[in-house]
Amino acid sequence: MTQIVLGIESSCDETAAAIVDSDRNILSNIVLSQIEQHAPYGGVVPEIAARAHIEHLDRLIAEAMTEADVGFDDLDAVAATAGPGLIGGVMIGLVTAKAICTARNKPLIALNHLEAHALTARLTNDVPFPYLLLLVSGGHCQLISVSGLDQYTRLGTTLDDAVGEAFDKAAKMMGLGYPGGPLVEIAARDGDPARFDLPRPMKGRDNCDFSFSGLKTAVRRALDSLGDKVTDQDHADLCASFQYAVGDVLSDRTRRAMKLFEARHPGARRLVIAGGVAANKAIGERLSTVTADTGFDLIVPPPGLCTDNAAMVAWAGVERLQQGLTSEMSISARARWPLDSLAAAKPFTGAKA
Ligand code: KG4
Ligand code: ZN
């Protein structure tokens, strides 16, 4: 029988509600971006985000239900992001889900936001387990072996900034605006990727980890070297050089992870890219060269489902519901929550969970 799940996402600066069914239909998918409220500050301000979630979430849920033409009684469960993320926002989404579940006697599914990103390709492309996942977002940069639901092994992670964060910081330095990723991608189209000689942190290392802070510093130095008169062409060249360097690093780290993944799962050659940075076409092209070389299939969900949304949360809820993996009402919101619980933050390295 088809099951229907309401998904709620509020872990960062998108307030979102969606209805998805177990036949992979997205019945509604409403995302309200708070970009304009945060743009003057050049980044997400947690208090502003939390207040905006409170203001809009109830209305967005009502809209999602109306658009999908379902009532609360039609729902089989309510899924909400319970972490990791900005704690105020996560609490608002989770408490709202708990309220609906309590009032309507429905199962609650408290989700890890990273799991929702990780499973999106199963909603959009019906990808079978196992697969290698490159999760590239504003808060995370990880390579994960996804063997099944709740079976995630982290092969590599960032030691400092996430890749989306690096895009955002580079854009901020150049005064391009916020969020920086899409703006860097647009500016880079008219730029020369060979003009600036930027570093490729971690490239060639005998692990699958990432580091972007050195690249960020190199962008700062390159800007300083240009003096006071920085032209649009300078910005375009720097964006192109930066994006190319990021592409190099992601390609190198992914190639290494593919070897580890193949040793675990011989013959299972699938690479899924998820998270906001997966919306970047130039990075996607670089990675398609890697998959063409290695004989992996490349699966990238559509851009609107790569960036934060509630359809991915509802879908992960469907998958959990089908396995009977529902949550206790006592579950708490978590600011930090590694997807691979065995891969605790690497001691003394600063590795992010
Ligand atoms: O997954 P997401 O929507 O939110 C997080 O969970 O972080 O990712 C947002 C991040 C931001 O850092 C944004 O700049 C980056 O993804 N991003 C991009 C692009 N679109 C979004 N980075 C590079 N190129 C893009 N086209
Ligand atoms: Zn995300």
Short mmCIF file of C-alpha atoms and ligand atoms in Angstrom, two decimals:
data_model
loop_
_atom_site.label_atom_id
_atom_site.label_comp_id
_atom_site.label_asym_id
_atom_site.label_seq_id
_atom_site.Cartn_x
_atom_site.Cartn_y
_atom_site.Cartn_z
CA MET A 1 0.00 0.00 0.00
CA THR A 2 1.24 3.49 -0.83
CA GLN A 3 2.44 5.42 2.17
CA ILE A 4 2.43 9.21 2.47
CA VAL A 5 4.90 11.23 4.55
CA LEU A 6 5.07 14.91 5.43
CA GLY A 7 8.65 16.20 5.54
CA ILE A 8 9.85 19.29 7.42
CA GLU A 9 13.24 20.98 6.95
CA SER A 10 14.47 23.90 9.07
CA SER A 11 18.12 23.19 9.87
CA CYS A 12 19.65 26.20 8.12
CA ASP A 13 18.20 29.08 6.11
CA GLU A 14 15.47 27.29 4.18
CA THR A 15 12.05 26.72 5.71
CA ALA A 16 10.53 23.81 3.81
CA ALA A 17 7.61 21.39 3.83
CA ALA A 18 6.85 18.60 1.36
CA ILE A 19 4.65 15.58 0.84
CA VAL A 20 6.17 12.50 -0.78
CA ASP A 21 4.72 9.03 -1.24
CA SER A 22 6.33 5.61 -1.29
CA ASP A 23 5.84 5.39 -5.09
CA ARG A 24 8.40 8.18 -5.43
CA ASN A 25 5.86 10.89 -6.21
CA ILE A 26 6.65 14.36 -4.90
CA LEU A 27 3.10 15.56 -4.25
CA SER A 28 4.27 18.98 -3.08
CA ASN A 29 7.62 20.57 -2.31
CA ILE A 30 7.63 24.07 -0.88
CA VAL A 31 10.87 25.85 -0.04
CA LEU A 32 11.05 29.34 1.40
CA SER A 33 14.56 30.74 1.21
CA GLN A 34 15.65 33.31 3.78
CA ILE A 35 18.55 34.50 1.60
CA GLU A 36 17.36 38.11 1.52
CA GLN A 37 17.21 38.35 5.31
CA HIS A 38 20.76 37.01 5.73
CA ALA A 39 22.41 38.63 2.70
CA PRO A 40 23.22 41.95 4.45
CA TYR A 41 25.30 39.96 6.97
CA GLY A 42 27.12 37.86 4.36
CA GLY A 43 26.08 34.61 6.06
CA VAL A 44 23.31 32.91 7.99
CA VAL A 45 22.44 34.60 11.30
CA PRO A 46 21.05 31.84 13.58
CA GLU A 47 18.58 34.05 15.48
CA ILE A 48 17.14 35.54 12.30
CA ALA A 49 16.83 32.03 10.83
CA ALA A 50 15.03 30.65 13.89
CA ARG A 51 12.58 33.55 13.96
CA ALA A 52 11.80 33.17 10.25
CA HIS A 53 11.19 29.41 10.68
CA ILE A 54 8.67 30.10 13.46
CA GLU A 55 6.94 32.73 11.39
CA HIS A 56 6.50 30.67 8.24
CA LEU A 57 6.58 26.96 9.00
CA ASP A 58 2.89 26.41 9.92
CA ARG A 59 1.74 28.22 6.78
CA LEU A 60 4.17 26.29 4.54
CA ILE A 61 2.98 22.97 5.96
CA ALA A 62 -0.64 23.99 5.28
CA GLU A 63 0.34 24.96 1.71
CA ALA A 64 2.16 21.69 1.15
CA MET A 65 -0.85 19.70 2.37
CA THR A 66 -3.28 21.70 0.21
CA GLU A 67 -1.12 21.40 -2.88
CA ALA A 68 -0.77 17.65 -2.37
CA ASP A 69 -4.49 17.43 -1.63
CA VAL A 70 -3.96 15.42 1.56
CA GLY A 71 -5.27 15.88 5.08
CA PHE A 72 -3.49 15.02 8.34
CA ASP A 73 -5.46 11.76 8.52
CA ASP A 74 -3.97 10.67 5.18
CA LEU A 75 -0.40 10.88 6.52
CA ASP A 76 1.42 7.70 7.51
CA ALA A 77 4.17 9.60 9.33
CA VAL A 78 5.77 12.99 9.85
CA ALA A 79 9.52 13.31 9.25
CA ALA A 80 11.59 16.28 10.37
CA THR A 81 15.27 17.13 10.34
CA ALA A 82 16.49 16.66 13.94
CA GLY A 83 20.10 17.67 13.22
CA PRO A 84 22.84 18.49 12.45
CA GLY A 85 22.26 22.21 11.96
CA LEU A 86 21.51 25.49 13.68
CA ILE A 87 19.92 24.30 16.89
CA GLY A 88 17.16 26.93 17.12
CA GLY A 89 15.86 26.12 13.66
CA VAL A 90 16.16 22.36 14.11
CA MET A 91 14.16 22.56 17.36
CA ILE A 92 11.35 24.47 15.65
CA GLY A 93 10.95 21.87 12.88
CA LEU A 94 11.19 18.93 15.24
CA VAL A 95 8.75 20.37 17.81
CA THR A 96 6.27 21.16 15.03
CA ALA A 97 6.51 17.55 13.80
CA LYS A 98 6.06 16.25 17.34
CA ALA A 99 2.97 18.43 17.81
CA ILE A 100 1.34 17.08 14.64
CA CYS A 101 2.24 13.49 15.58
CA THR A 102 0.84 13.92 19.10
CA ALA A 103 -2.37 15.59 17.97
CA ARG A 104 -3.01 13.11 15.15
CA ASN A 105 -1.44 10.00 16.63
CA LYS A 106 1.11 9.53 13.83
CA PRO A 107 4.61 8.06 13.96
CA LEU A 108 7.46 10.56 14.19
CA ILE A 109 10.65 10.15 12.18
CA ALA A 110 13.47 12.35 13.45
CA LEU A 111 16.01 12.51 10.67
CA ASN A 112 19.65 13.22 10.21
CA HIS A 113 19.82 15.98 7.57
CA LEU A 114 22.82 14.27 5.96
CA GLU A 115 20.86 11.04 5.58
CA ALA A 116 18.14 13.00 3.77
CA HIS A 117 20.77 14.33 1.32
CA ALA A 118 22.29 10.85 1.06
CA LEU A 119 19.02 9.16 0.05
CA THR A 120 17.74 11.82 -2.39
CA ALA A 121 19.10 9.96 -5.41
CA ARG A 122 16.94 6.97 -4.47
CA LEU A 123 13.87 9.24 -4.70
CA THR A 124 14.88 10.85 -7.99
CA ASN A 125 16.79 8.06 -9.73
CA ASP A 126 15.77 4.90 -7.85
CA VAL A 127 19.48 4.15 -7.21
CA PRO A 128 20.06 0.76 -5.54
CA PHE A 129 22.37 0.29 -2.56
CA PRO A 130 25.36 0.27 -2.31
CA TYR A 131 26.81 3.50 -3.70
CA LEU A 132 29.59 5.96 -3.05
CA LEU A 133 28.31 9.35 -1.92
CA LEU A 134 30.11 12.66 -2.30
CA LEU A 135 28.24 15.03 -0.01
CA VAL A 136 29.18 18.61 -0.77
CA SER A 137 27.19 21.32 0.99
CA GLY A 138 27.61 24.50 2.99
CA GLY A 139 28.16 22.58 6.21
CA HIS A 140 29.69 19.32 5.01
CA CYS A 141 32.23 17.82 2.67
CA GLN A 142 32.37 14.06 3.00
CA LEU A 143 32.85 10.85 1.06
CA ILE A 144 30.58 8.13 2.39
CA SER A 145 30.06 4.49 1.47
CA VAL A 146 26.29 3.95 1.60
CA SER A 147 25.73 0.20 1.97
CA GLY A 148 22.05 0.37 2.98
CA LEU A 149 19.60 2.31 5.06
CA ASP A 150 21.37 3.29 8.28
CA GLN A 151 24.60 1.73 6.99
CA TYR A 152 26.94 4.62 6.34
CA THR A 153 30.72 4.48 6.48
CA ARG A 154 32.58 7.74 6.29
CA LEU A 155 35.66 7.38 4.08
CA GLY A 156 36.75 11.00 4.28
CA THR A 157 35.74 14.40 5.62
CA THR A 158 36.97 17.97 5.73
CA LEU A 159 39.57 18.97 8.27
CA ASP A 160 38.39 22.58 8.28
CA ASP A 161 35.90 24.33 5.99
CA ALA A 162 33.15 22.62 4.03
CA VAL A 163 33.40 23.11 0.27
CA GLY A 164 30.22 25.24 0.05
CA GLU A 165 31.58 27.36 2.88
CA ALA A 166 34.79 27.87 0.88
CA PHE A 167 32.73 29.02 -2.12
CA ASP A 168 30.77 31.38 0.14
CA LYS A 169 33.90 32.83 1.76
CA ALA A 170 35.70 33.29 -1.55
CA ALA A 171 32.64 35.12 -2.91
CA LYS A 172 32.46 37.30 0.18
CA MET A 173 36.11 38.32 -0.19
CA MET A 174 35.40 39.38 -3.76
CA GLY A 175 32.25 41.22 -2.68
CA LEU A 176 30.08 39.08 -4.97
CA GLY A 177 27.26 38.52 -2.47
CA TYR A 178 25.62 35.67 -0.62
CA PRO A 179 25.25 32.73 -1.03
CA GLY A 180 28.49 32.65 -2.94
CA GLY A 181 28.43 29.28 -4.69
CA PRO A 182 26.05 30.11 -7.53
CA LEU A 183 27.64 33.59 -7.94
CA VAL A 184 31.15 32.15 -8.21
CA GLU A 185 29.89 29.65 -10.78
CA ILE A 186 28.32 32.41 -12.89
CA ALA A 187 31.39 34.71 -12.66
CA ALA A 188 33.72 31.79 -13.48
CA ARG A 189 32.06 31.26 -16.87
CA ASP A 190 33.87 34.32 -18.24
CA GLY A 191 37.15 33.65 -16.45
CA ASP A 192 40.51 32.03 -17.15
CA PRO A 193 41.05 29.06 -14.78
CA ALA A 194 44.82 29.13 -15.43
CA ARG A 195 45.42 32.78 -14.50
CA PHE A 196 45.93 32.30 -10.76
CA ASP A 197 48.15 29.54 -9.44
CA LEU A 198 46.13 28.33 -6.44
CA PRO A 199 47.00 25.35 -4.21
CA ARG A 200 45.27 21.94 -4.33
CA PRO A 201 45.09 21.08 -0.60
CA MET A 202 45.25 17.35 0.25
CA LYS A 203 45.68 16.31 -3.40
CA GLY A 204 47.63 13.06 -3.59
CA ARG A 205 47.37 12.34 0.16
CA ASP A 206 46.95 8.74 1.21
CA ASN A 207 43.42 9.26 2.61
CA CYS A 208 40.10 10.69 1.44
CA ASP A 209 40.03 13.84 3.55
CA PHE A 210 39.63 17.44 2.40
CA SER A 211 40.92 20.83 3.49
CA PHE A 212 39.86 24.17 2.06
CA SER A 213 41.23 26.79 4.42
CA GLY A 214 44.56 27.05 2.54
CA LEU A 215 42.72 27.63 -0.70
CA LYS A 216 40.68 30.37 0.95
CA THR A 217 43.88 32.07 2.19
CA ALA A 218 45.36 31.80 -1.32
CA VAL A 219 42.31 33.59 -2.75
CA ARG A 220 42.86 36.35 -0.17
CA ARG A 221 46.53 36.68 -1.22
CA ALA A 222 45.65 36.71 -4.90
CA LEU A 223 43.17 39.51 -4.25
CA ASP A 224 45.73 41.47 -2.22
CA SER A 225 48.25 41.12 -5.05
CA LEU A 226 45.83 42.88 -7.39
CA GLY A 227 45.94 46.09 -5.37
CA ASP A 228 43.08 48.60 -5.26
CA LYS A 229 41.84 48.34 -8.81
CA VAL A 230 40.21 44.93 -9.12
CA THR A 231 38.20 44.55 -12.33
CA ASP A 232 35.27 42.26 -13.11
CA GLN A 233 37.66 40.27 -15.30
CA ASP A 234 40.00 39.81 -12.32
CA HIS A 235 37.06 38.48 -10.31
CA ALA A 236 36.00 36.20 -13.15
CA ASP A 237 39.55 34.81 -13.50
CA LEU A 238 39.87 34.30 -9.75
CA CYS A 239 36.48 32.56 -9.56
CA ALA A 240 37.43 30.32 -12.48
CA SER A 241 40.84 29.50 -10.95
CA PHE A 242 39.24 28.81 -7.55
CA GLN A 243 36.50 26.61 -8.99
CA TYR A 244 39.04 24.70 -11.08
CA ALA A 245 41.20 24.09 -8.00
CA VAL A 246 38.15 22.84 -6.07
CA GLY A 247 37.27 20.59 -9.00
CA ASP A 248 40.82 19.17 -8.96
CA VAL A 249 40.66 18.43 -5.26
CA LEU A 250 37.19 16.87 -5.38
CA SER A 251 38.22 14.73 -8.36
CA ASP A 252 41.41 13.51 -6.67
CA ARG A 253 39.71 12.71 -3.35
CA THR A 254 36.81 10.97 -5.12
CA ARG A 255 39.17 8.79 -7.19
CA ARG A 256 40.84 7.64 -4.01
CA ALA A 257 37.50 6.94 -2.33
CA MET A 258 36.38 4.93 -5.36
CA LYS A 259 39.26 2.52 -4.76
CA LEU A 260 38.25 2.03 -1.12
CA PHE A 261 34.60 1.70 -2.09
CA GLU A 262 35.34 -0.91 -4.76
CA ALA A 263 37.34 -2.95 -2.28
CA ARG A 264 34.23 -3.04 -0.05
CA HIS A 265 31.70 -3.51 -2.82
CA PRO A 266 33.32 -5.12 -5.88
CA GLY A 267 31.44 -4.27 -9.08
CA ALA A 268 29.14 -1.67 -7.49
CA ARG A 269 30.29 1.34 -9.47
CA ARG A 270 27.91 4.15 -8.60
CA LEU A 271 28.81 7.68 -7.54
CA VAL A 272 26.04 9.89 -6.18
CA ILE A 273 26.66 13.60 -5.60
CA ALA A 274 24.44 15.41 -3.10
CA GLY A 275 24.32 18.75 -1.28
CA GLY A 276 24.16 22.32 -2.55
CA VAL A 277 27.52 22.28 -4.37
CA ALA A 278 26.24 19.39 -6.52
CA ALA A 279 24.18 22.09 -8.29
CA ASN A 280 27.47 23.43 -9.76
CA LYS A 281 27.60 22.33 -13.42
CA ALA A 282 31.36 22.90 -13.84
CA ILE A 283 32.14 20.71 -10.82
CA GLY A 284 29.67 18.13 -12.14
CA GLU A 285 31.53 18.05 -15.46
CA ARG A 286 34.87 17.54 -13.74
CA LEU A 287 33.43 14.63 -11.78
CA SER A 288 31.87 13.14 -14.90
CA THR A 289 35.40 12.86 -16.31
CA VAL A 290 36.35 10.86 -13.22
CA THR A 291 33.38 8.53 -13.53
CA ALA A 292 33.99 8.08 -17.28
CA ASP A 293 37.62 7.09 -16.50
CA THR A 294 36.72 4.68 -13.74
CA GLY A 295 33.57 3.14 -15.21
CA PHE A 296 31.33 4.46 -12.44
CA ASP A 297 27.77 5.67 -13.11
CA LEU A 298 27.31 9.29 -12.05
CA ILE A 299 24.01 10.19 -10.44
CA VAL A 300 23.23 13.83 -9.63
CA PRO A 301 19.71 14.72 -8.46
CA PRO A 302 18.14 17.83 -10.05
CA PRO A 303 19.54 21.10 -8.58
CA GLY A 304 16.36 21.94 -6.61
CA LEU A 305 16.66 18.65 -4.76
CA CYS A 306 20.44 18.98 -4.23
CA THR A 307 20.06 22.17 -2.17
CA ASP A 308 18.10 22.02 1.08
CA ASN A 309 14.47 20.97 0.68
CA ALA A 310 11.83 18.97 2.52
CA ALA A 311 11.10 16.42 -0.23
CA MET A 312 14.40 14.72 0.64
CA VAL A 313 13.36 14.68 4.30
CA ALA A 314 9.95 13.21 3.48
CA TRP A 315 11.57 10.57 1.25
CA ALA A 316 14.11 9.53 3.90
CA GLY A 317 11.07 9.33 6.20
CA VAL A 318 9.38 6.95 3.74
CA GLU A 319 12.46 4.72 3.66
CA ARG A 320 12.71 4.64 7.47
CA LEU A 321 8.98 4.08 7.91
CA GLN A 322 9.13 1.08 5.57
CA GLN A 323 11.83 -0.45 7.77
CA GLY A 324 9.89 0.33 10.95
CA LEU A 325 12.56 2.81 12.03
CA THR A 326 10.39 5.41 13.75
CA SER A 327 11.51 7.69 16.61
CA GLU A 328 10.58 8.14 20.24
CA MET A 329 8.77 11.37 21.10
CA SER A 330 11.53 12.08 23.63
CA ILE A 331 14.19 12.47 20.92
CA SER A 332 16.06 15.79 21.06
CA ALA A 333 17.35 18.13 18.39
CA ARG A 334 21.12 17.90 17.81
CA ALA A 335 23.44 20.63 16.54
CA ARG A 336 26.08 17.98 15.74
CA TRP A 337 25.21 14.51 14.54
CA PRO A 338 27.72 12.49 12.48
CA LEU A 339 26.02 10.23 9.95
CA ASP A 340 28.56 7.51 10.58
CA SER A 341 28.36 7.20 14.36
CA LEU A 342 31.58 5.15 14.44
CA ALA A 343 33.57 7.87 12.71
CA ALA A 344 33.73 10.28 15.61
CA ALA A 345 35.54 13.53 14.88
CA LYS A 346 39.18 12.63 14.32
CA PRO A 347 41.03 13.55 17.49
CA PHE A 348 43.49 16.47 17.20
CA THR A 349 42.84 17.02 13.48
CA GLY A 350 39.90 19.39 13.71
CA ALA A 351 37.98 17.07 11.36
CA LYS A 352 34.35 18.00 11.19
CA ALA A 353 31.72 15.34 11.85
O1 KG4 B 1 22.92 21.66 0.87
P1 KG4 B 1 22.77 23.13 1.02
O2 KG4 B 1 21.57 23.79 0.39
O3 KG4 B 1 22.75 23.55 2.53
C1 KG4 B 1 23.57 22.94 3.50
O4 KG4 B 1 23.12 21.92 4.07
O5 KG4 B 1 24.68 23.44 3.65
O6 KG4 B 1 24.12 23.80 0.46
C2 KG4 B 1 24.31 25.18 0.45
C3 KG4 B 1 25.71 25.44 -0.04
C4 KG4 B 1 26.12 26.91 0.04
O7 KG4 B 1 27.42 26.98 0.59
C5 KG4 B 1 26.10 27.35 -1.42
O8 KG4 B 1 27.01 28.40 -1.71
C6 KG4 B 1 26.49 26.07 -2.12
O9 KG4 B 1 25.83 25.04 -1.42
N1 KG4 B 1 26.06 26.09 -3.53
C7 KG4 B 1 26.91 26.09 -4.56
C8 KG4 B 1 26.11 26.19 -5.73
N2 KG4 B 1 24.80 26.24 -5.34
C9 KG4 B 1 24.79 26.17 -3.99
N3 KG4 B 1 28.25 26.02 -4.60
C10 KG4 B 1 28.83 26.05 -5.82
N4 KG4 B 1 28.14 26.17 -6.98
C11 KG4 B 1 26.80 26.25 -6.98
N5 KG4 B 1 26.13 26.36 -8.13
ZN ZN B 2 21.93 20.50 3.36
#
